[in-house]
Coordinates of C-alpha atoms and ligand atoms in Angstrom, one line a residue:
X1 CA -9.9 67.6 21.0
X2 CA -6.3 67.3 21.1
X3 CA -4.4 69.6 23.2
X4 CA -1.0 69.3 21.9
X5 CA -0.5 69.1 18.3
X6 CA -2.0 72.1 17.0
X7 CA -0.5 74.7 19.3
X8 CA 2.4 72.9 21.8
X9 CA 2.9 74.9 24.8
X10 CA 6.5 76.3 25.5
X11 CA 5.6 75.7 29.0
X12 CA 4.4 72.3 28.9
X13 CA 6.4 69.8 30.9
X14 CA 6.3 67.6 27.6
X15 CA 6.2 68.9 24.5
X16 CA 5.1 67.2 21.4
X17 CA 5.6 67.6 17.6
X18 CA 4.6 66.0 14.5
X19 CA 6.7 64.9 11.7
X20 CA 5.1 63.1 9.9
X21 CA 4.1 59.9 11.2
X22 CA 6.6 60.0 14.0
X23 CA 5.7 62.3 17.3
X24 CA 8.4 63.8 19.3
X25 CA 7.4 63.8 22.8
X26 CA 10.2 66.2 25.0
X27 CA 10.8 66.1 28.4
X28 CA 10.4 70.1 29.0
X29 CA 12.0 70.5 32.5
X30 CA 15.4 71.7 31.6
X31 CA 16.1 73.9 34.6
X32 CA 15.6 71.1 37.4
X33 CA 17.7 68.3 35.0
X34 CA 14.1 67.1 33.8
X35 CA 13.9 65.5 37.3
X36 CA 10.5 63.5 37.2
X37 CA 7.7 65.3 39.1
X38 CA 4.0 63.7 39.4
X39 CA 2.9 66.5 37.0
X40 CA 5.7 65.2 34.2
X41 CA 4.3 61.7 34.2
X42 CA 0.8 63.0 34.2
X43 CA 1.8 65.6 30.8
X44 CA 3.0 62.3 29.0
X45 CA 0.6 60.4 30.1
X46 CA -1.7 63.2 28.7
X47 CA 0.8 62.9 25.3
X48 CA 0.0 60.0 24.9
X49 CA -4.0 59.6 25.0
X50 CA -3.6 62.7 21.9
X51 CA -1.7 60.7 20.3
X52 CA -3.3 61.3 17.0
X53 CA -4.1 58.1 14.8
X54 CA -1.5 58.7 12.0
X55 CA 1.3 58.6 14.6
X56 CA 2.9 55.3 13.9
X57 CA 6.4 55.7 16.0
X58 CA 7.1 57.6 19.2
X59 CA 10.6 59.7 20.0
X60 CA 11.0 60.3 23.5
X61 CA 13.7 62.8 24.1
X62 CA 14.5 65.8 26.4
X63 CA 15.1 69.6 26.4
X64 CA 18.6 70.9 28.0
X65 CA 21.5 69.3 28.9
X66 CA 20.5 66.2 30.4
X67 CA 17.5 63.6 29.7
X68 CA 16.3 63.0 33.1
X69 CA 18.2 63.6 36.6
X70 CA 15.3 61.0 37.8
X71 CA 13.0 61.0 40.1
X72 CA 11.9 64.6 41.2
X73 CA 13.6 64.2 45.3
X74 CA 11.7 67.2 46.5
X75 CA 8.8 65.0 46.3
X76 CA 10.2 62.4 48.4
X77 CA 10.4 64.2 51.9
X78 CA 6.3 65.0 52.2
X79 CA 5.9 61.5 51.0
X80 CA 4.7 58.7 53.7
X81 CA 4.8 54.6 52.9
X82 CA 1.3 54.5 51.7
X83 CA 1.7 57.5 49.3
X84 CA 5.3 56.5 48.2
X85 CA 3.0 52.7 47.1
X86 CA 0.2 54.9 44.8
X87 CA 3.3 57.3 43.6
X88 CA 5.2 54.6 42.0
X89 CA 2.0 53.0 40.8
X90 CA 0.8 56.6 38.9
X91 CA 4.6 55.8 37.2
X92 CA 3.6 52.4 36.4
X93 CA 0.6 53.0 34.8
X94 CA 2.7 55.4 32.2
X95 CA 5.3 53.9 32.1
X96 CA 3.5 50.9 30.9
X97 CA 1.3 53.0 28.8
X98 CA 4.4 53.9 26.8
X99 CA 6.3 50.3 26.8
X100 CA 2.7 48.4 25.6
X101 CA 0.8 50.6 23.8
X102 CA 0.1 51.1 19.9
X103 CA 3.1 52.3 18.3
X104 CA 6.6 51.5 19.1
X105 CA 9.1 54.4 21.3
X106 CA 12.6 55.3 20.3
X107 CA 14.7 57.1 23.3
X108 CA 16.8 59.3 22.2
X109 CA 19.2 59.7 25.1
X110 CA 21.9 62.2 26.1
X111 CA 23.4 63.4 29.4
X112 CA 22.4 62.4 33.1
X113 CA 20.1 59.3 31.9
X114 CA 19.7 58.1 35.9
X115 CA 17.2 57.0 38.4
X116 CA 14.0 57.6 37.4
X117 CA 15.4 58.7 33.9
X118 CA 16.7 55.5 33.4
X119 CA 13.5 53.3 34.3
X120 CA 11.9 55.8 31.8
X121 CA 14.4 55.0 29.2
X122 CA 14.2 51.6 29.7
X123 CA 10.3 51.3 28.6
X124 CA 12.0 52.5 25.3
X125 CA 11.6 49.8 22.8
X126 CA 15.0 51.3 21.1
X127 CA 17.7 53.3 22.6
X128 CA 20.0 55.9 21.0
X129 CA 22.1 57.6 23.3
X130 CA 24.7 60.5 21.7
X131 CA 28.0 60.1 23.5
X132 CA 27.3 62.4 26.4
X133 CA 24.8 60.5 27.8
X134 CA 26.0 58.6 31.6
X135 CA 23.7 55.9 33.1
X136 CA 23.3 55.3 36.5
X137 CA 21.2 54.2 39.6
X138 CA 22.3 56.5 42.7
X139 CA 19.1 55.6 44.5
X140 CA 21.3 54.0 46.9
X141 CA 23.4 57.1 47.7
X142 CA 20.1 58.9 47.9
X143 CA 18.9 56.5 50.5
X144 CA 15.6 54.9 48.7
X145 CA 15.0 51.9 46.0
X146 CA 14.1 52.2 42.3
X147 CA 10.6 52.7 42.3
X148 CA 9.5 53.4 38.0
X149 CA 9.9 50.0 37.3
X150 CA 13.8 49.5 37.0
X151 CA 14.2 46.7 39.5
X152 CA 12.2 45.0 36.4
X153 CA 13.1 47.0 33.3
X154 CA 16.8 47.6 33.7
X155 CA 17.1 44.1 35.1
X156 CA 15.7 42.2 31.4
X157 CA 18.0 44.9 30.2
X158 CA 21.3 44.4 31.5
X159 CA 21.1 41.7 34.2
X160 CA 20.2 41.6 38.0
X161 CA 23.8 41.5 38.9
X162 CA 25.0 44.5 36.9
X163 CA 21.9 46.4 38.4
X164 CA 23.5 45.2 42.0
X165 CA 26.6 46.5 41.2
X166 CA 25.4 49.9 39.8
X167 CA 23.2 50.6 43.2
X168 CA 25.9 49.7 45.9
X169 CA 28.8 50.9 44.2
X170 CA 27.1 54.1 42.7
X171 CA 28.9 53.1 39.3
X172 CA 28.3 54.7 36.4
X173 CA 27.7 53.7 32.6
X174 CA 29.4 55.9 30.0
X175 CA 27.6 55.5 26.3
X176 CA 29.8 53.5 25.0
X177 CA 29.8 51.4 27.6
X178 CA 25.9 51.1 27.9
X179 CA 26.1 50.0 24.5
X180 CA 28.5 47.4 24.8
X181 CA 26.2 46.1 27.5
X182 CA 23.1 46.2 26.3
X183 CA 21.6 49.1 28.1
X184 CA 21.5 50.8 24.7
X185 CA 21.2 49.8 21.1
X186 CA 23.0 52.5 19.1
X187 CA 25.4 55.0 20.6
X188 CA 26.1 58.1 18.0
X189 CA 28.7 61.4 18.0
X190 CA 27.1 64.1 20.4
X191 CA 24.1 66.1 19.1
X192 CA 23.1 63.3 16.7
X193 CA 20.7 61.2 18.8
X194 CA 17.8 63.1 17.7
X195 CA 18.8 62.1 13.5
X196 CA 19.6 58.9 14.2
X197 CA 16.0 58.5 16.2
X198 CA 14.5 59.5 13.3
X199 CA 16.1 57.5 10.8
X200 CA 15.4 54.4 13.5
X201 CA 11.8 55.7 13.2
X202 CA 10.9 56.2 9.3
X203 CA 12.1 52.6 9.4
X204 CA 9.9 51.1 11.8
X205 CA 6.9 53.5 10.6
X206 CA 7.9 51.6 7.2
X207 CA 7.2 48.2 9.2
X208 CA 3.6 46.4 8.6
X209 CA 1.3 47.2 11.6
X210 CA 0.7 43.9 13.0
X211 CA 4.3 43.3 12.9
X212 CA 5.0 46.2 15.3
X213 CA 2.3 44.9 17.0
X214 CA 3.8 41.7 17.2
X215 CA 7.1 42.7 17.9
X216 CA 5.9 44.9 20.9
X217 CA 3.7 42.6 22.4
X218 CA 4.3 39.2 21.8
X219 CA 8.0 39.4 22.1
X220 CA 8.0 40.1 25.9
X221 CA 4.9 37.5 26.6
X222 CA 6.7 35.2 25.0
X223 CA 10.1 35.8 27.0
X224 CA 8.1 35.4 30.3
X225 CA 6.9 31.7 28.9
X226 CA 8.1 28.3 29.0
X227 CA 9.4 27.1 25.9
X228 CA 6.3 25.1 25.0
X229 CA 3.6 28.2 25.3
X230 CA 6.5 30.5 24.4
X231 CA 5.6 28.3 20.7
X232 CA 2.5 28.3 20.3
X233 CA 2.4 31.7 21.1
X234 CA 4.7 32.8 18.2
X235 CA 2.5 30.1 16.2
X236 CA -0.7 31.7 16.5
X237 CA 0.7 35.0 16.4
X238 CA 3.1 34.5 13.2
X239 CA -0.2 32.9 11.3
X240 CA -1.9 36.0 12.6
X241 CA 0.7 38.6 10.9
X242 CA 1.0 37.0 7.6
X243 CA -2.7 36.6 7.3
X244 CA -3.3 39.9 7.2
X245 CA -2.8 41.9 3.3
X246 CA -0.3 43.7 4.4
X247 CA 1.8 40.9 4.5
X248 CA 0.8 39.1 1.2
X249 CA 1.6 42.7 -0.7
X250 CA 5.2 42.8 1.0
X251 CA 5.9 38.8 0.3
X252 CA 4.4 38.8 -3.0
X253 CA 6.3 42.6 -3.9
X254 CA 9.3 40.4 -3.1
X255 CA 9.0 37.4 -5.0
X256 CA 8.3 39.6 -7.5
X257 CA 11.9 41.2 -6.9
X258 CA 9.6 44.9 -6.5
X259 CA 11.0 44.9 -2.9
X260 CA 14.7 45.8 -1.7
X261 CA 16.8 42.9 -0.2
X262 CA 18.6 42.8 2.6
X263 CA 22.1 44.4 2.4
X264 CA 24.9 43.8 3.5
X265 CA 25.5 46.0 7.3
Ligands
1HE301 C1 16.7 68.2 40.9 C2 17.1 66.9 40.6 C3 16.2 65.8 41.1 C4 18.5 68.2 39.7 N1 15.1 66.2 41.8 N2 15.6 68.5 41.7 N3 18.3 61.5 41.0 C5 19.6 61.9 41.4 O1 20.0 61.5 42.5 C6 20.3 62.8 40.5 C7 20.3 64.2 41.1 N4 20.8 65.2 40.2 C8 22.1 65.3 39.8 O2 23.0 64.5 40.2 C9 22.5 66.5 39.0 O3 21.5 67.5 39.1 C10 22.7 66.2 37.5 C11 24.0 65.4 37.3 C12 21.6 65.4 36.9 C13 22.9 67.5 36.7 O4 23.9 68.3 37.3 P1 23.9 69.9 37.0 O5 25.2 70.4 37.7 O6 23.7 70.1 35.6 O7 22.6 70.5 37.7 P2 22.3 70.8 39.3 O8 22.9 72.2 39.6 O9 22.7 69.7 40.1 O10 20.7 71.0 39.3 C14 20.0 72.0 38.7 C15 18.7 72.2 39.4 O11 18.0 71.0 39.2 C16 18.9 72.4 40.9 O12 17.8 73.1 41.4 P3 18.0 74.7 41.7 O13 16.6 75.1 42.1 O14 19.0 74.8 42.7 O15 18.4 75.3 40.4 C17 18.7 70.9 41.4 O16 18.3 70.9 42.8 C18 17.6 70.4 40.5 N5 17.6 69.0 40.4 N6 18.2 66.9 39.9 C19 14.9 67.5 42.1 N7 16.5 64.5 40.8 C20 10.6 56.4 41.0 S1 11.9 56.1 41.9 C21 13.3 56.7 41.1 C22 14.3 57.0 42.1 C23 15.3 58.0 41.5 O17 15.2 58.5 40.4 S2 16.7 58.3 42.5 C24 17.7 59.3 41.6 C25 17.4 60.7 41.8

């Protein structure tokens, strides 16, 4: 039985709504910055096994002022080697929950986006971020490592070096300049992260399933490969996609000029 659409809980630590085929998963921790507590990752990880079957995108996206201030420090002084190992593995397992599992996620970012709120953005498959939104890594001036993935994440994002650069130096990323780097992939007026998101995500809810599928999961295998397997994966996995009737209806819909073309930007 699912425990979040019917009746969402005010006092969850993320919320979720419906729209349609899109759900809205909120960070719901506004008073402490959405800083990232064991029991946040455990409500999305809870988010997403409801996810009910007719959700075909994901927004994730916060409550307050800022999306994440990261990783939840009050947790970090009780914490010994061993236990700091298993907490960044209980991220992992989430975190990789959201980046490869069924339906694609759109991050809709705005404020503090750092630390831990960053590694979570970055298992995003798109990123919006509204032009409040700041990007940075101050693990370093906080005296510990990135420890939700980022060393990995952030680093396909934006490079190794630039990820250097942000820890030592404490530098940080306006919008605009995340988007000119790569860190995000649209950057909108302030407020308007949330209605770009969901234009992003009618669109890729309008995408054939095995494409998504495709897209999510191939795409990164396939980065990871030598050229050679890198091929024959996208071989097998192209004559996969446009076996299935999905495909056939959208090629044949456009031969026979039923289906819009591709316009002009
Ligand atoms: C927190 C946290 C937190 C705020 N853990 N409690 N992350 C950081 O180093 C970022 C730390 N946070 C900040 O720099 C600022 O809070 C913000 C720039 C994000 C926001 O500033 P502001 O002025 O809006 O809020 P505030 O007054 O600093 O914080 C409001 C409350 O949230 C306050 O608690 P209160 O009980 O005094 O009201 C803060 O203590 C609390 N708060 N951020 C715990 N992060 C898996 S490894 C990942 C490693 C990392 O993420 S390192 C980066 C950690």
């Amino acid at each position: 039985m699912p425990s979040h659409p019917a009746a969402p809980q005010d006092d969850a630590l993320v919320l979720m709504k419906l729209a349609g085929p899109v759900a809205i998963l909120e960070l719901n921790r506004p008073a402490k910055r959405n800083a990232i507590s064991l029991g946040l990752v455990q409500a999305l990880d809870c988010c997403l096994t409801d996810l009910p079957a007719s959700v075909k995108v994901v927004i994730l996206a916060a409550r307050g002022e800022h999306f994440s201030a990261g990783l939840d420090l009050s947790e970090v002084p009780d914490m010994n080697a061993a236990q700091g190992v298993h907490h960044s593995r209980a991220w992992y397992q989430v975190f990789e929950r959201l980046q490869f599992g069924r339906v694609p996620v759109i991050a809709a970012l705005h404020g503090a986006v750092v630390g831990g709120g960053l590694e979570l953005a970055a298992c995003a498959h798109v990123r919006v971020a509204d032009e409040t939104a700041y990007f940075g890594l101050p693990e370093g001036q906080r005296g510990i490592f990135l420890g939700g993935g980022g060393s990995v994440r952030v680093s396909k994002l934006i490079g190794f070096s630039r990820v250097t650069e942000m820890m030592l130096t404490g530098r940080v990323y306006n919008a605009d300049e995340a988007f000119r780097i790569g860190l995000t992939h649209h950057a909108v007026p302030p407020g308007q992260g949330m209605a770009k998101a969901l234009e992003l995500a009618e669109r890729i809810a309008g995408n054939a399933e095995m494409s998504n599928f495709a897209i999510m999961h191939a795409l990164p295998l396939i980065a990871e490969q030598p050229m050679s397997h890198g091929l024959m994966t996208e071989a097998l996995m192209a004559a996969i996609t446009q076996s299935e009737p999905a495909a056939k209806q959208r090629v044949e819909a456009f031969l026979a000029k039923r289906a819009p073309k591709v316009e002009r930007a």
